[in-house]
């Protein structure tokens, strides 16, 4: 690849820090709300009511506020089920984001992040059979995986290099999802992961292989 796939030593771009900061701010608020200092134990559930992705709102459920069936396609990606859930997603986000920011710019990265979130939510709605609410940034994070793997394959083909590394990574992601799904007894939104990944790969296909440029085909 033209850029390091994972480069934790590189300083994250401001837009990445803003996303991480917002997700962390919500989770810190929810955690503090459970302590005697704040004593607002229903804050997390209240936020989920307003911000999680609820499939029923695209059917016959009544929204809490006007526009909720639209805003939930993005708001769910900034809420998490626990501090560890948020931390895991944000660490992966910071490790993956560098090449996407370089290729797309900060505005383009934000747009891609939002579109991958929407793609993840759409796939969850279409493929999930539980109707359970969904939250977390993993749909957008898997979108970054989709972009990175597509760009890696693109660069390797151009140079005549083996495609084994990105293919192994893609297989590894599938195996990881299967293992996590089994570990949490099916309570894993793999549909959002798939939707985000496909959306990210599709977005990557619209960007030329030259880093730092955003000319369209």
Short mmCIF file of C-alpha atoms in Angstrom, two decimals:
data_model
loop_
_atom_site.label_atom_id
_atom_site.label_comp_id
_atom_site.label_asym_id
_atom_site.label_seq_id
_atom_site.Cartn_x
_atom_site.Cartn_y
_atom_site.Cartn_z
CA UNK A 1 0.00 0.00 0.00
CA UNK A 2 1.10 3.56 -0.57
CA UNK A 3 0.37 4.51 3.02
CA UNK A 4 0.75 2.47 6.20
CA UNK A 5 -2.42 0.44 6.77
CA UNK A 6 -2.24 0.87 10.52
CA UNK A 7 -0.13 3.74 11.80
CA UNK A 8 -0.91 4.34 15.48
CA UNK A 9 2.14 6.60 15.81
CA UNK A 10 0.67 9.18 13.41
CA UNK A 11 -1.26 12.02 15.01
CA UNK A 12 -4.99 11.70 14.22
CA UNK A 13 -6.54 14.45 12.12
CA UNK A 14 -8.77 17.01 13.89
CA UNK A 15 -11.94 15.53 12.36
CA UNK A 16 -11.02 12.10 13.72
CA UNK A 17 -10.32 13.56 17.16
CA UNK A 18 -13.67 15.36 17.01
CA UNK A 19 -15.53 12.10 16.32
CA UNK A 20 -13.62 10.29 19.06
CA UNK A 21 -14.18 13.18 21.47
CA UNK A 22 -17.93 13.26 20.84
CA UNK A 23 -18.31 9.51 21.34
CA UNK A 24 -16.16 9.67 24.47
CA UNK A 25 -18.12 12.65 25.82
CA UNK A 26 -21.39 10.76 25.57
CA UNK A 27 -19.94 7.66 27.23
CA UNK A 28 -18.31 9.65 30.04
CA UNK A 29 -21.62 11.39 30.68
CA UNK A 30 -23.46 8.06 30.82
CA UNK A 31 -20.84 6.58 33.15
CA UNK A 32 -20.92 9.57 35.50
CA UNK A 33 -24.72 9.52 35.48
CA UNK A 34 -24.58 6.08 37.08
CA UNK A 35 -22.51 7.36 40.03
CA UNK A 36 -23.92 8.86 43.25
CA UNK A 37 -22.40 12.20 42.21
CA UNK A 38 -24.87 12.64 39.34
CA UNK A 39 -27.39 9.92 40.18
CA UNK A 40 -29.17 9.91 36.82
CA UNK A 41 -29.17 6.17 36.00
CA UNK A 42 -31.76 6.50 33.25
CA UNK A 43 -29.63 8.88 31.14
CA UNK A 44 -28.16 6.11 28.96
CA UNK A 45 -31.55 4.57 28.27
CA UNK A 46 -32.98 8.00 27.50
CA UNK A 47 -30.20 8.63 24.99
CA UNK A 48 -30.85 5.26 23.37
CA UNK A 49 -34.54 6.07 23.01
CA UNK A 50 -33.66 9.26 21.16
CA UNK A 51 -30.51 8.21 19.31
CA UNK A 52 -30.29 4.45 18.72
CA UNK A 53 -31.31 2.89 15.41
CA UNK A 54 -34.81 1.47 15.89
CA UNK A 55 -35.99 -0.64 12.90
CA UNK A 56 -39.59 -0.26 14.03
CA UNK A 57 -39.48 3.46 13.29
CA UNK A 58 -39.26 2.60 9.59
CA UNK A 59 -42.46 0.59 9.93
CA UNK A 60 -45.39 1.53 12.16
CA UNK A 61 -43.73 2.83 15.33
CA UNK A 62 -44.28 6.43 16.37
CA UNK A 63 -41.09 8.53 16.65
CA UNK A 64 -40.24 10.43 19.82
CA UNK A 65 -39.55 13.57 17.79
CA UNK A 66 -40.08 14.63 14.16
CA UNK A 67 -37.28 13.42 11.91
CA UNK A 68 -36.10 10.65 14.22
CA UNK A 69 -36.50 7.97 11.50
CA UNK A 70 -33.88 9.92 9.53
CA UNK A 71 -31.51 11.15 12.25
CA UNK A 72 -31.17 7.67 13.75
CA UNK A 73 -29.27 6.54 10.63
CA UNK A 74 -26.35 8.63 11.93
CA UNK A 75 -26.94 9.27 15.64
CA UNK A 76 -26.65 5.58 16.55
CA UNK A 77 -22.99 5.62 15.50
CA UNK A 78 -22.10 8.06 18.30
CA UNK A 79 -23.68 6.02 21.09
CA UNK A 80 -22.30 2.84 22.64
CA UNK A 81 -23.43 0.19 25.06
CA UNK A 82 -20.50 0.59 27.44
CA UNK A 83 -17.19 2.37 27.91
CA UNK A 84 -15.27 -0.67 26.61
CA UNK A 85 -17.51 -0.84 23.54
CA UNK A 86 -16.75 2.80 22.78
CA UNK A 87 -13.03 2.46 23.53
CA UNK A 88 -12.61 -0.55 21.24
CA UNK A 89 -14.32 1.19 18.32
CA UNK A 90 -12.44 4.46 18.80
CA UNK A 91 -9.03 2.79 18.98
CA UNK A 92 -9.70 1.01 15.69
CA UNK A 93 -11.03 4.23 14.18
CA UNK A 94 -7.86 6.15 15.06
CA UNK A 95 -5.68 3.34 13.70
CA UNK A 96 -7.54 3.13 10.38
CA UNK A 97 -8.46 6.73 9.63
CA UNK A 98 -5.12 8.15 8.45
CA UNK A 99 -5.11 6.94 4.85
CA UNK A 100 -8.78 7.84 4.35
CA UNK A 101 -8.16 11.39 5.60
CA UNK A 102 -5.12 11.74 3.33
CA UNK A 103 -7.07 10.56 0.30
CA UNK A 104 -10.38 12.28 1.00
CA UNK A 105 -9.50 15.33 3.05
CA UNK A 106 -11.19 16.01 6.38
CA UNK A 107 -14.52 17.02 4.85
CA UNK A 108 -14.52 14.01 2.55
CA UNK A 109 -13.62 11.74 5.44
CA UNK A 110 -16.54 13.03 7.51
CA UNK A 111 -18.90 12.51 4.58
CA UNK A 112 -17.58 8.97 4.03
CA UNK A 113 -17.90 8.23 7.76
CA UNK A 114 -21.52 9.36 7.75
CA UNK A 115 -22.32 7.42 4.56
CA UNK A 116 -20.78 4.25 6.01
CA UNK A 117 -22.90 4.74 9.13
CA UNK A 118 -25.98 5.07 6.94
CA UNK A 119 -24.98 2.01 4.92
CA UNK A 120 -24.52 0.01 8.10
CA UNK A 121 -27.92 1.04 9.42
CA UNK A 122 -29.59 0.28 6.10
CA UNK A 123 -28.11 -3.21 5.99
CA UNK A 124 -29.15 -3.81 9.60
CA UNK A 125 -32.72 -2.85 8.76
CA UNK A 126 -32.81 -5.07 5.68
CA UNK A 127 -31.05 -8.13 7.11
CA UNK A 128 -31.86 -8.19 10.82
CA UNK A 129 -34.81 -10.26 11.94
CA UNK A 130 -34.83 -9.28 15.62
CA UNK A 131 -36.11 -5.71 15.47
CA UNK A 132 -33.79 -4.88 18.37
CA UNK A 133 -32.27 -1.38 18.57
CA UNK A 134 -28.72 -0.99 17.29
CA UNK A 135 -25.95 1.37 18.32
CA UNK A 136 -22.18 1.80 18.02
CA UNK A 137 -19.62 3.10 15.54
CA UNK A 138 -18.66 -0.32 14.19
CA UNK A 139 -20.65 0.13 10.96
CA UNK A 140 -18.59 3.21 10.13
CA UNK A 141 -15.39 1.52 11.35
CA UNK A 142 -16.00 -1.45 9.05
CA UNK A 143 -16.53 1.09 6.30
CA UNK A 144 -12.95 2.19 6.87
CA UNK A 145 -11.86 -1.44 6.62
CA UNK A 146 -13.70 -1.67 3.30
CA UNK A 147 -11.93 1.43 1.98
CA UNK A 148 -8.51 0.30 3.14
CA UNK A 149 -8.84 -3.19 1.70
CA UNK A 150 -10.12 -1.88 -1.64
CA UNK A 151 -7.27 0.62 -1.92
CA UNK A 152 -4.72 -2.03 -0.96
CA UNK A 153 -6.02 -4.41 -3.63
CA UNK A 154 -6.05 -1.56 -6.16
CA UNK A 155 -2.45 -0.58 -5.39
CA UNK A 156 -1.20 -4.17 -5.44
CA UNK A 157 -2.83 -4.88 -8.78
CA UNK A 158 -1.23 -1.77 -10.27
CA UNK A 159 2.20 -2.93 -9.08
CA UNK A 160 1.75 -6.62 -9.83
CA UNK A 161 2.01 -7.57 -6.16
CA UNK A 162 0.26 -10.54 -4.51
CA UNK A 163 -3.25 -9.89 -3.24
CA UNK A 164 -2.90 -12.31 -0.34
CA UNK A 165 -2.54 -9.73 2.50
CA UNK A 166 -5.80 -7.81 1.90
CA UNK A 167 -7.67 -11.02 1.13
CA UNK A 168 -6.44 -12.57 4.37
CA UNK A 169 -7.52 -9.46 6.24
CA UNK A 170 -11.01 -9.65 4.73
CA UNK A 171 -11.26 -13.33 5.68
CA UNK A 172 -10.00 -12.47 9.16
CA UNK A 173 -12.78 -9.91 9.57
CA UNK A 174 -15.36 -12.53 8.62
CA UNK A 175 -13.90 -15.01 11.11
CA UNK A 176 -13.81 -12.33 13.82
CA UNK A 177 -17.48 -11.54 13.25
CA UNK A 178 -18.44 -15.20 13.46
CA UNK A 179 -16.48 -15.67 16.70
CA UNK A 180 -17.87 -12.50 18.28
CA UNK A 181 -21.39 -13.44 17.21
CA UNK A 182 -21.01 -16.80 18.96
CA UNK A 183 -19.36 -15.23 22.01
CA UNK A 184 -22.20 -12.77 22.62
CA UNK A 185 -24.94 -15.29 21.80
CA UNK A 186 -26.01 -13.61 18.58
CA UNK A 187 -26.19 -10.09 20.02
CA UNK A 188 -23.84 -8.71 17.37
CA UNK A 189 -24.97 -6.35 14.62
CA UNK A 190 -22.96 -8.13 11.92
CA UNK A 191 -25.42 -6.73 9.40
CA UNK A 192 -24.19 -3.20 10.18
CA UNK A 193 -20.59 -4.38 9.82
CA UNK A 194 -21.38 -5.84 6.40
CA UNK A 195 -23.29 -2.77 5.25
CA UNK A 196 -20.57 -0.41 6.40
CA UNK A 197 -17.86 -2.51 4.75
CA UNK A 198 -19.64 -2.65 1.38
CA UNK A 199 -20.39 1.08 1.52
CA UNK A 200 -16.76 1.87 2.32
CA UNK A 201 -15.47 -0.29 -0.52
CA UNK A 202 -17.92 1.34 -2.94
CA UNK A 203 -16.82 4.80 -1.84
CA UNK A 204 -13.16 3.84 -2.22
CA UNK A 205 -13.86 2.80 -5.80
CA UNK A 206 -14.74 6.41 -6.64
CA UNK A 207 -11.34 7.76 -5.52
CA UNK A 208 -8.27 7.65 -7.76
CA UNK A 209 -5.27 5.67 -6.49
CA UNK A 210 -3.12 8.80 -6.17
CA UNK A 211 -3.02 9.80 -2.51
CA UNK A 212 -3.90 13.35 -1.66
CA UNK A 213 -6.02 13.88 -4.78
CA UNK A 214 -9.77 13.67 -5.02
CA UNK A 215 -10.41 13.64 -8.75
CA UNK A 216 -13.42 11.55 -9.71
CA UNK A 217 -13.46 8.94 -12.42
#
